[in-house]
Short mmCIF file of C-alpha atoms in Angstrom, two decimals:
data_model
loop_
_atom_site.label_atom_id
_atom_site.label_comp_id
_atom_site.label_asym_id
_atom_site.label_seq_id
_atom_site.Cartn_x
_atom_site.Cartn_y
_atom_site.Cartn_z
CA MET A 964 0.00 0.00 0.00
CA ARG A 965 1.15 3.55 -0.63
CA PRO A 966 2.90 5.10 2.41
CA PRO A 967 0.65 7.49 4.34
CA ASP A 968 2.99 10.47 3.83
CA HIS A 969 2.97 10.18 0.03
CA HIS A 970 -0.08 12.27 -0.90
CA PRO A 971 -0.84 14.49 -3.89
CA SER A 972 -1.65 18.09 -3.18
CA ARG A 973 -5.02 19.80 -3.50
CA ARG A 974 -3.61 21.36 -6.65
CA GLY A 975 -3.51 17.82 -8.00
CA PHE A 976 -7.17 17.45 -7.10
CA LEU A 977 -8.06 20.55 -9.08
CA ASP A 978 -6.16 19.33 -12.14
CA ALA A 979 -7.68 15.84 -12.07
CA ALA A 980 -11.20 17.05 -11.38
CA GLY A 981 -10.94 19.64 -14.13
CA ALA A 982 -9.95 16.96 -16.60
CA MET A 983 -12.85 14.84 -15.47
CA VAL A 984 -15.34 17.64 -15.99
CA ALA A 985 -14.09 18.09 -19.53
CA LEU A 986 -14.52 14.39 -20.20
CA GLY A 987 -17.81 14.15 -18.38
CA LEU A 988 -19.78 16.90 -20.02
CA ALA A 989 -20.38 14.73 -23.05
CA ALA A 990 -21.43 11.72 -20.95
CA GLY A 991 -24.66 11.25 -19.09
CA CYS A 992 -27.17 9.22 -17.19
CA THR A 993 -30.33 9.85 -15.26
CA SER A 994 -31.74 9.62 -11.79
CA ASP A 995 -32.32 6.52 -9.73
CA ALA A 996 -35.03 6.86 -7.09
CA ALA A 997 -35.11 3.73 -5.00
CA THR A 998 -37.28 2.04 -2.44
CA SER A 999 -37.04 -1.26 -0.62
CA ASP A 1000 -38.84 -3.59 1.69
CA GLY A 1001 -37.40 -6.01 4.11
CA ALA A 1002 -36.43 -2.72 5.70
CA PRO A 1003 -38.47 0.45 6.03
CA SER A 1004 -39.95 1.65 2.79
CA GLY A 1005 -40.38 5.25 3.85
CA SER A 1006 -42.62 5.76 0.87
CA ALA A 1007 -46.14 6.90 0.39
CA SER A 1008 -47.31 3.40 -0.37
CA GLY A 1009 -44.56 1.05 0.76
CA THR A 1010 -42.75 -1.48 -1.43
CA ALA A 1011 -40.80 -4.70 -1.45
CA PRO A 1012 -37.03 -4.75 -0.56
CA GLY A 1013 -34.73 -3.16 -3.13
CA THR A 1014 -34.56 -0.25 -5.50
CA ALA A 1015 -36.76 1.45 -8.01
CA SER A 1016 -35.56 3.64 -10.82
CA GLY A 1017 -37.53 6.51 -12.28
CA ALA A 1018 -37.12 9.18 -14.90
CA PRO A 1019 -34.67 11.88 -13.85
CA PRO A 1020 -36.15 14.96 -12.22
CA ALA A 1021 -35.07 18.23 -13.69
CA GLY A 1022 -31.79 19.38 -12.21
CA ALA A 1023 -31.02 16.03 -10.58
CA GLY A 1024 -27.63 14.49 -10.36
CA GLY A 1025 -24.01 15.40 -10.36
CA SER A 1026 -23.54 17.08 -13.72
CA SER A 1027 -25.24 18.85 -16.55
CA GLY A 1028 -26.00 17.09 -19.79
CA ALA A 1029 -27.17 13.86 -18.15
CA ALA A 1030 -28.82 11.31 -20.43
CA THR A 1031 -30.51 7.96 -19.97
CA ALA A 1032 -28.72 4.81 -21.13
CA LEU A 1033 -31.19 2.61 -22.99
CA PRO A 1034 -31.66 -0.96 -21.68
CA GLY A 1035 -29.18 -3.22 -23.45
CA GLY A 1036 -27.44 -0.19 -24.94
CA PRO A 1037 -23.89 1.00 -24.38
CA VAL A 1038 -22.80 1.75 -20.83
CA ARG A 1039 -22.37 5.50 -20.40
CA ALA A 1040 -19.92 7.27 -18.14
CA VAL A 1041 -21.28 9.00 -15.03
CA PRO A 1042 -19.45 12.27 -14.28
CA PRO A 1043 -18.41 12.27 -10.60
CA THR A 1044 -18.47 16.04 -10.13
CA GLY A 1045 -21.41 18.37 -9.54
CA ALA A 1046 -23.75 19.66 -6.86
CA HIS A 1047 -24.30 16.11 -5.56
CA GLN A 1048 -22.13 13.02 -5.58
CA ALA A 1049 -22.90 10.36 -8.17
CA GLY A 1050 -24.39 7.07 -6.99
CA VAL A 1051 -27.37 8.55 -5.18
CA VAL A 1052 -29.77 9.54 -7.97
CA LEU A 1053 -27.34 8.70 -10.77
CA PRO A 1054 -27.37 6.61 -12.91
CA GLN A 1055 -30.78 5.32 -13.98
CA PRO A 1056 -31.33 2.45 -13.72
CA ALA A 1057 -28.86 1.67 -10.97
CA GLN A 1058 -25.85 -0.43 -11.96
CA GLY A 1059 -26.03 -4.17 -11.43
CA ASN A 1060 -23.07 -4.52 -9.07
CA LEU A 1061 -22.21 -2.83 -5.79
CA LEU A 1062 -19.42 -3.02 -3.23
CA VAL A 1063 -19.74 -1.25 0.11
CA VAL A 1064 -16.61 -0.73 2.22
CA VAL A 1065 -16.92 0.65 5.75
CA ALA A 1066 -13.70 1.82 7.42
CA ASP A 1067 -12.36 3.74 10.42
CA LEU A 1068 -9.64 6.33 10.61
CA ALA A 1069 -6.66 4.27 11.70
CA SER A 1070 -5.15 7.08 13.76
CA THR A 1071 -7.81 6.70 16.45
CA GLY A 1072 -7.67 2.91 16.67
CA SER A 1073 -10.53 0.65 17.60
CA THR A 1074 -11.45 2.67 20.71
CA ARG A 1075 -12.84 5.46 18.52
CA GLY A 1076 -11.92 7.91 21.26
CA ALA A 1077 -13.01 11.53 21.01
CA ALA A 1078 -9.98 13.15 22.66
CA SER A 1079 -8.60 14.55 19.40
CA THR A 1080 -11.80 14.98 17.44
CA THR A 1081 -12.04 18.74 17.94
CA SER A 1082 -8.43 19.56 17.02
CA THR A 1083 -7.53 21.53 13.93
CA THR A 1084 -4.98 18.84 13.08
CA PHE A 1085 -7.62 16.13 13.13
CA THR A 1086 -10.09 17.92 10.87
CA GLY A 1087 -7.26 18.99 8.57
CA ASP A 1088 -6.13 15.38 8.23
CA VAL A 1089 -9.69 14.29 7.40
CA GLY A 1090 -10.02 17.08 4.84
CA SER A 1091 -6.75 16.08 3.17
CA LEU A 1092 -7.79 12.42 2.98
CA LEU A 1093 -11.19 13.25 1.50
CA ALA A 1094 -9.72 15.60 -1.10
CA GLU A 1095 -7.27 12.92 -2.17
CA LEU A 1096 -10.02 10.33 -2.42
CA GLY A 1097 -11.95 12.76 -4.62
CA THR A 1098 -8.89 13.10 -6.86
CA THR A 1099 -8.71 9.34 -7.18
CA VAL A 1100 -12.44 9.02 -7.90
CA SER A 1101 -12.09 11.51 -10.76
CA ALA A 1102 -9.10 9.67 -12.21
CA LEU A 1103 -10.82 6.29 -11.91
CA ALA A 1104 -14.07 7.52 -13.46
CA SER A 1105 -12.15 9.02 -16.39
CA GLY A 1106 -10.17 5.81 -16.92
CA THR A 1107 -6.80 7.52 -16.44
CA ASP A 1108 -5.77 5.76 -13.20
CA ALA A 1109 -3.33 2.93 -13.90
CA ARG A 1110 -4.74 1.00 -10.93
CA LEU A 1111 -7.77 0.12 -13.08
CA LEU A 1112 -5.41 -2.40 -14.70
CA GLY A 1113 -6.84 -1.73 -18.14
CA LEU A 1114 -10.48 -2.20 -17.16
CA PRO A 1115 -12.83 0.40 -18.67
CA PRO A 1116 -14.66 2.18 -15.82
CA GLY A 1117 -17.94 2.30 -17.75
CA ASP A 1118 -20.69 3.69 -15.54
CA LEU A 1119 -18.61 3.57 -12.35
CA THR A 1120 -19.84 5.68 -9.45
CA VAL A 1121 -18.19 6.14 -6.05
CA THR A 1122 -20.21 7.69 -3.24
CA ILE A 1123 -18.34 8.73 -0.10
CA GLY A 1124 -19.81 9.43 3.32
CA VAL A 1125 -18.45 10.21 6.79
CA GLY A 1126 -19.76 8.70 10.02
CA PRO A 1127 -21.26 10.49 13.03
CA ARG A 1128 -17.99 10.73 14.96
CA LEU A 1129 -16.33 12.70 12.16
CA VAL A 1130 -19.41 14.86 11.68
CA ARG A 1131 -19.43 15.72 15.39
CA ALA A 1132 -15.80 16.80 15.06
CA ALA A 1133 -16.87 19.32 12.41
CA GLY A 1134 -20.00 20.42 14.31
CA PRO A 1135 -21.95 18.50 16.94
CA SER A 1136 -25.29 19.89 15.79
CA LEU A 1137 -24.82 19.15 12.09
CA PRO A 1138 -27.03 16.63 10.27
CA GLY A 1139 -25.28 13.29 10.38
CA ALA A 1140 -23.87 13.72 13.91
CA THR A 1141 -26.32 11.21 15.43
CA ASP A 1142 -25.58 7.48 15.63
CA LEU A 1143 -28.21 4.94 14.66
CA PRO A 1144 -30.00 3.45 17.65
CA ARG A 1145 -30.24 -0.29 18.18
CA PHE A 1146 -33.33 -2.11 16.99
CA SER A 1147 -34.84 -5.53 17.53
CA ARG A 1148 -33.96 -8.44 15.24
CA GLU A 1149 -30.28 -7.51 15.17
CA ARG A 1150 -27.28 -9.81 15.45
CA ILE A 1151 -24.49 -7.30 14.91
CA THR A 1152 -20.91 -7.55 16.11
CA SER A 1153 -19.06 -4.42 17.27
CA GLN A 1154 -16.97 -4.61 14.09
CA ALA A 1155 -20.11 -4.36 11.93
CA ARG A 1156 -21.77 -1.46 13.79
CA GLY A 1157 -20.98 2.13 12.86
CA GLY A 1158 -17.87 3.41 11.11
CA ASP A 1159 -16.01 6.56 10.09
CA LEU A 1160 -16.06 6.28 6.30
CA LEU A 1161 -18.38 4.80 3.67
CA LEU A 1162 -17.28 3.88 0.17
CA GLN A 1163 -20.23 2.86 -2.02
CA ILE A 1164 -18.87 1.65 -5.35
CA CYS A 1165 -21.26 0.70 -8.18
CA ALA A 1166 -20.65 -0.43 -11.76
CA SER A 1167 -22.21 -2.55 -14.49
CA ASP A 1168 -18.94 -4.47 -14.87
CA ALA A 1169 -18.74 -6.90 -11.94
CA LEU A 1170 -14.94 -6.67 -11.89
CA VAL A 1171 -14.73 -2.90 -11.48
CA PRO A 1172 -15.91 -2.36 -7.86
CA ALA A 1173 -13.22 -4.54 -6.25
CA VAL A 1174 -10.46 -2.98 -8.37
CA VAL A 1175 -11.70 0.52 -7.53
CA ALA A 1176 -11.90 -0.27 -3.81
CA THR A 1177 -8.29 -1.45 -3.90
CA ALA A 1178 -7.23 1.78 -5.61
CA LEU A 1179 -9.05 3.98 -3.09
CA LEU A 1180 -7.65 2.09 -0.10
CA ASP A 1181 -4.20 2.29 -1.67
CA ARG A 1182 -4.58 6.07 -1.90
CA ALA A 1183 -5.60 6.19 1.76
CA GLY A 1184 -2.53 4.19 2.74
CA GLY A 1185 -2.32 3.52 6.46
CA ARG A 1186 -4.88 6.18 7.33
CA LEU A 1187 -7.88 3.85 7.04
CA ARG A 1188 -8.62 0.55 8.74
CA GLU A 1189 -11.31 -1.49 7.04
CA ARG A 1190 -14.21 -2.66 9.25
CA TRP A 1191 -16.29 -4.70 6.80
CA ARG A 1192 -17.24 -4.92 3.17
CA GLN A 1193 -20.12 -6.41 1.22
CA SER A 1194 -20.55 -7.19 -2.47
CA ALA A 1195 -24.09 -7.26 -3.84
CA ARG A 1196 -26.08 -7.21 -7.07
CA ARG A 1197 -29.47 -6.25 -8.43
CA GLY A 1198 -31.96 -8.42 -10.30
CA ALA A 1199 -33.16 -7.64 -13.82
CA ASN A 1200 -35.27 -4.50 -14.10
CA VAL A 1201 -39.04 -4.88 -14.47
CA PRO A 1202 -41.13 -2.06 -16.00
CA VAL A 1203 -43.39 -0.42 -13.41
CA ASP A 1204 -44.75 2.38 -15.55
CA ARG A 1205 -43.60 4.47 -18.49
CA THR A 1206 -40.69 6.05 -16.62
CA LEU A 1207 -40.04 3.63 -13.77
CA THR A 1208 -38.33 0.25 -13.47
CA ALA A 1209 -37.65 -1.96 -10.46
CA PRO A 1210 -35.92 -5.32 -9.92
CA ARG A 1211 -37.21 -8.43 -8.19
CA ASN A 1212 -35.67 -9.38 -4.87
CA LEU A 1213 -34.67 -12.76 -3.46
CA LEU A 1214 -38.17 -13.22 -2.05
CA GLY A 1215 -39.59 -13.07 -5.59
CA PHE A 1216 -41.37 -9.71 -5.30
CA ILE A 1217 -40.85 -6.60 -7.42
CA ASP A 1218 -38.46 -4.62 -5.36
CA GLY A 1219 -38.97 -0.91 -5.04
CA ILE A 1220 -41.85 1.08 -6.45
CA VAL A 1221 -42.32 4.34 -4.51
CA GLY A 1222 -39.77 6.99 -3.63
CA PRO A 1223 -38.81 10.63 -4.18
CA HIS A 1224 -38.69 10.46 -7.98
CA THR A 1225 -39.27 14.14 -8.79
CA ALA A 1226 -37.05 17.17 -8.24
CA ALA A 1227 -39.63 18.57 -5.80
CA ALA A 1228 -39.75 15.33 -3.79
CA GLN A 1229 -35.98 15.10 -3.71
CA ALA A 1230 -35.67 18.70 -2.53
CA ARG A 1231 -38.21 17.94 0.20
CA ASP A 1232 -37.03 14.51 1.37
CA LEU A 1233 -33.58 13.69 -0.04
CA TRP A 1234 -31.08 16.54 -0.28
CA LEU A 1235 -29.85 18.59 2.67
CA ALA A 1236 -30.57 22.28 2.09
CA GLY A 1237 -28.27 23.37 4.92
CA PRO A 1238 -26.37 24.33 6.97
CA ALA A 1239 -23.88 25.45 4.34
CA PRO A 1240 -21.15 22.86 5.10
CA VAL A 1241 -23.53 19.98 4.29
CA ALA A 1242 -25.80 21.56 1.66
CA GLY A 1243 -26.11 19.22 -1.32
CA GLY A 1244 -25.38 16.16 0.78
CA THR A 1245 -27.74 13.55 2.17
CA LEU A 1246 -27.88 11.00 4.99
CA ALA A 1247 -27.30 7.32 4.22
CA VAL A 1248 -28.38 4.30 6.23
CA VAL A 1249 -26.61 1.03 5.41
CA ARG A 1250 -27.87 -2.25 6.89
CA ARG A 1251 -26.99 -5.79 5.91
CA MET A 1252 -29.82 -8.24 6.54
CA GLU A 1253 -30.20 -11.99 6.35
CA LEU A 1254 -33.44 -13.26 4.80
CA ASP A 1255 -35.01 -16.53 5.92
CA LEU A 1256 -35.72 -17.79 2.41
CA PRO A 1257 -36.66 -21.40 3.31
CA ARG A 1258 -39.31 -20.31 5.81
CA PHE A 1259 -40.71 -17.69 3.42
CA ALA A 1260 -40.75 -20.17 0.53
CA ALA A 1261 -42.78 -22.60 2.67
CA LEU A 1262 -45.70 -20.12 2.69
CA SER A 1263 -48.38 -20.29 0.05
CA VAL A 1264 -48.35 -17.54 -2.58
CA ALA A 1265 -51.40 -15.96 -0.91
CA GLU A 1266 -49.60 -15.95 2.44
CA GLN A 1267 -46.49 -14.41 0.88
CA GLU A 1268 -48.63 -11.70 -0.72
CA ALA A 1269 -50.25 -10.98 2.65
CA VAL A 1270 -46.78 -10.42 4.15
CA PHE A 1271 -45.99 -7.75 1.57
CA GLY A 1272 -49.47 -6.44 0.81
CA ARG A 1273 -48.76 -6.80 -2.93
CA ARG A 1274 -49.26 -9.37 -5.68
CA ARG A 1275 -46.10 -11.37 -6.26
CA THR A 1276 -46.44 -11.50 -10.04
CA THR A 1277 -47.47 -7.94 -10.84
CA GLY A 1278 -46.52 -5.98 -7.72
CA ALA A 1279 -49.99 -4.44 -7.57
CA PRO A 1280 -51.30 -3.67 -4.07
CA LEU A 1281 -53.83 -6.14 -2.67
CA SER A 1282 -56.36 -3.30 -2.58
CA GLY A 1283 -56.34 -3.25 -6.40
CA GLY A 1284 -55.03 -1.11 -9.22
CA THR A 1285 -51.70 -1.24 -11.04
CA VAL A 1286 -48.26 -1.75 -9.57
CA ALA A 1287 -47.80 2.03 -9.46
CA ALA A 1288 -51.08 2.63 -7.59
CA ASP A 1289 -51.04 3.72 -3.95
CA PRO A 1290 -52.42 1.02 -1.64
CA ALA A 1291 -55.92 1.86 -0.42
CA LEU A 1292 -55.22 1.16 3.23
CA GLY A 1293 -58.86 1.70 4.26
CA ALA A 1294 -60.34 -0.69 1.69
CA LYS A 1295 -62.16 -3.70 3.19
CA THR A 1296 -63.85 -6.87 2.09
CA PRO A 1297 -67.66 -7.16 2.46
CA ASP A 1298 -67.15 -8.94 5.77
CA GLY A 1299 -64.99 -6.11 7.12
CA ARG A 1300 -61.45 -7.45 6.67
CA TYR A 1301 -58.75 -5.11 5.35
CA LEU A 1302 -57.73 -5.94 1.77
CA VAL A 1303 -54.19 -4.92 2.80
CA PRO A 1304 -53.66 -6.84 6.06
CA ALA A 1305 -52.99 -4.89 9.24
CA ASP A 1306 -49.46 -6.29 9.51
CA ALA A 1307 -48.59 -6.11 5.78
CA HIS A 1308 -45.32 -4.40 5.02
CA VAL A 1309 -46.85 -1.81 2.68
CA ARG A 1310 -49.11 -0.68 5.52
CA ARG A 1311 -46.56 -0.68 8.38
CA ALA A 1312 -43.88 1.07 6.29
CA ASN A 1313 -46.25 3.52 4.61
CA ALA A 1314 -44.86 7.05 4.91
CA ASN A 1315 -48.28 8.60 5.50
CA ALA A 1316 -49.05 6.08 8.23
CA VAL A 1317 -45.66 6.67 9.83
CA GLY A 1318 -45.78 10.44 9.45
CA ALA A 1319 -42.32 10.49 7.86
CA GLY A 1320 -40.78 11.57 4.58
CA LEU A 1321 -39.82 9.42 1.61
CA MET A 1322 -36.59 7.43 1.44
CA LEU A 1323 -34.64 6.95 -1.74
CA ARG A 1324 -33.51 3.34 -1.80
CA ARG A 1325 -30.52 1.86 -3.55
CA SER A 1326 -30.56 -1.62 -2.03
CA TYR A 1327 -29.01 -4.78 -3.49
CA SER A 1328 -29.38 -8.54 -2.98
CA ILE A 1329 -26.59 -10.62 -1.44
CA ASP A 1330 -25.76 -14.32 -1.09
CA ASP A 1331 -22.55 -14.08 0.94
CA PRO A 1332 -22.22 -14.84 3.81
CA THR A 1333 -25.86 -15.87 3.39
CA ALA A 1334 -28.90 -14.89 1.31
CA GLY A 1335 -30.13 -11.44 2.16
CA LEU A 1336 -30.35 -7.74 1.40
CA LEU A 1337 -27.87 -4.90 1.55
CA PHE A 1338 -30.29 -2.13 2.43
CA VAL A 1339 -29.12 1.38 1.49
CA SER A 1340 -31.43 4.35 1.91
CA PHE A 1341 -30.88 8.08 1.46
CA GLN A 1342 -32.91 10.78 3.23
CA ASN A 1343 -32.35 14.29 4.58
CA ASP A 1344 -33.59 13.45 8.10
CA LEU A 1345 -32.43 10.36 9.97
CA ARG A 1346 -35.81 10.25 11.70
CA THR A 1347 -37.33 9.24 8.37
CA PHE A 1348 -35.57 5.92 8.75
CA THR A 1349 -35.72 5.50 12.53
CA SER A 1350 -39.42 6.41 12.78
CA THR A 1351 -40.31 4.07 9.93
CA LEU A 1352 -38.39 1.13 11.38
CA ALA A 1353 -39.86 1.78 14.82
CA HIS A 1354 -43.36 1.69 13.26
CA MET A 1355 -42.49 -1.53 11.45
CA ASP A 1356 -40.99 -3.03 14.59
CA ASP A 1357 -44.40 -2.95 16.22
CA SER A 1358 -46.07 -5.47 13.89
CA ASP A 1359 -44.60 -5.73 10.38
CA ALA A 1360 -44.98 -9.30 9.07
CA LEU A 1361 -41.92 -8.98 6.84
CA LEU A 1362 -39.51 -8.26 9.70
CA GLY A 1363 -40.04 -11.78 11.03
CA PHE A 1364 -38.06 -13.05 8.03
CA THR A 1365 -35.10 -10.65 8.50
CA THR A 1366 -32.10 -10.34 10.82
CA ALA A 1367 -29.78 -7.33 10.63
CA THR A 1368 -26.06 -8.24 10.75
CA ALA A 1369 -24.48 -4.82 10.05
CA SER A 1370 -25.71 -1.27 10.59
CA ALA A 1371 -24.35 2.25 10.13
CA THR A 1372 -25.28 5.77 9.10
CA PHE A 1373 -23.20 8.31 7.20
CA LEU A 1374 -23.37 11.89 5.99
CA VAL A 1375 -22.93 11.61 2.23
CA LEU A 1376 -20.77 14.62 1.47
CA PRO A 1377 -21.90 17.36 -0.91
CA GLY A 1378 -20.69 17.04 -4.47
CA PHE A 1379 -17.27 18.25 -5.46
CA THR A 1380 -15.99 20.35 -8.36
CA PRO A 1381 -12.62 21.53 -9.71
CA ASN A 1382 -12.83 24.48 -7.32
CA ARG A 1383 -14.28 22.59 -4.35
CA PRO A 1384 -12.49 19.37 -3.34
CA LEU A 1385 -14.50 16.56 -1.81
CA GLY A 1386 -15.17 17.28 1.86
CA SER A 1387 -13.76 20.81 1.78
CA THR A 1388 -17.02 22.44 2.91
CA LEU A 1389 -17.04 20.32 6.09
CA PHE A 1390 -13.31 19.90 6.70
CA PRO A 1391 -11.59 22.97 5.22
#
């Protein structure tokens, strides 16, 4: 690994990012608004675990000139620079392969002590590391980094977030400074809870994420200590409506239907409007969950549909309508039974029922170490997630088939540009 004291300057960041902007203006992709079940849906109607992809809202994403890649068409580059980082609403649909790496700053060791977290030296070191990672992201996305080993980056995106401890060092009242609470149905080791840094790496080429992770950790040198990592993938996309697609999950249901798909919804529920150091960022929740597939598969199709509150084949709510229709939670049979059962996931995770905002989901399926879901949600208020999961915890039928084995939250940093290195608004 590269020695920790061998780091390019911020001038190098500006040069690399500038080159990337020049390359990226001609490339494009569109927004990915995602929802998932098997974890809180945080949506107006609730969905099954995973992601949904919709047409890009005006002004979404990390760069101008974004365009949609047609299904089966050529993979298009995703510019990493802009108001927001790539990998949140870009690209559309989401890439098929994901690698999440969660790490700590090595300088503080496993105790994660706070003695030095308010020092100028500490925040300066964090700022330098983040700027250098941004330089590397730009070089990797443009295909100019030799550590790609000749692989074309394609639609590579890297999304970087910082954990609550680092956010508190920058400002204890900032969004992202709060740790996730513990919930029921968790079996999480100390190594798999929390973390200082998130690397979310996505690409259509299954080989790219691991190579990119190696390059980024090489750039960090001895300054990062990896906690855990998880590779994951998405199923084939299924049309939901004219502008929306969603994959199936390991439980066989269409995975992700409702979320903040429009610019207005994203401004309301996704992006942080302030304070200034975090404006343009968002809050991520990352949870790895085992799914009890044998027990779920032993249910009849009707029983499986009652767990979700949706038809397995079409994704339509049990209250009727198309897959894109909002569940009619008050609809009843002639004998007074709810068409959408009282403990169905789409009811318990319904944003209106919870009184919370919408989550944008970018979750993926996993089969290592066991079959499950890598749940990733983005929202501008952590209470969107915590309130939804608390409401589900009360009586959501789907939770009985899940066990969380890793859990963390991160402030996804605002986007970076040639004149604004990654992390510089928070750690100048």
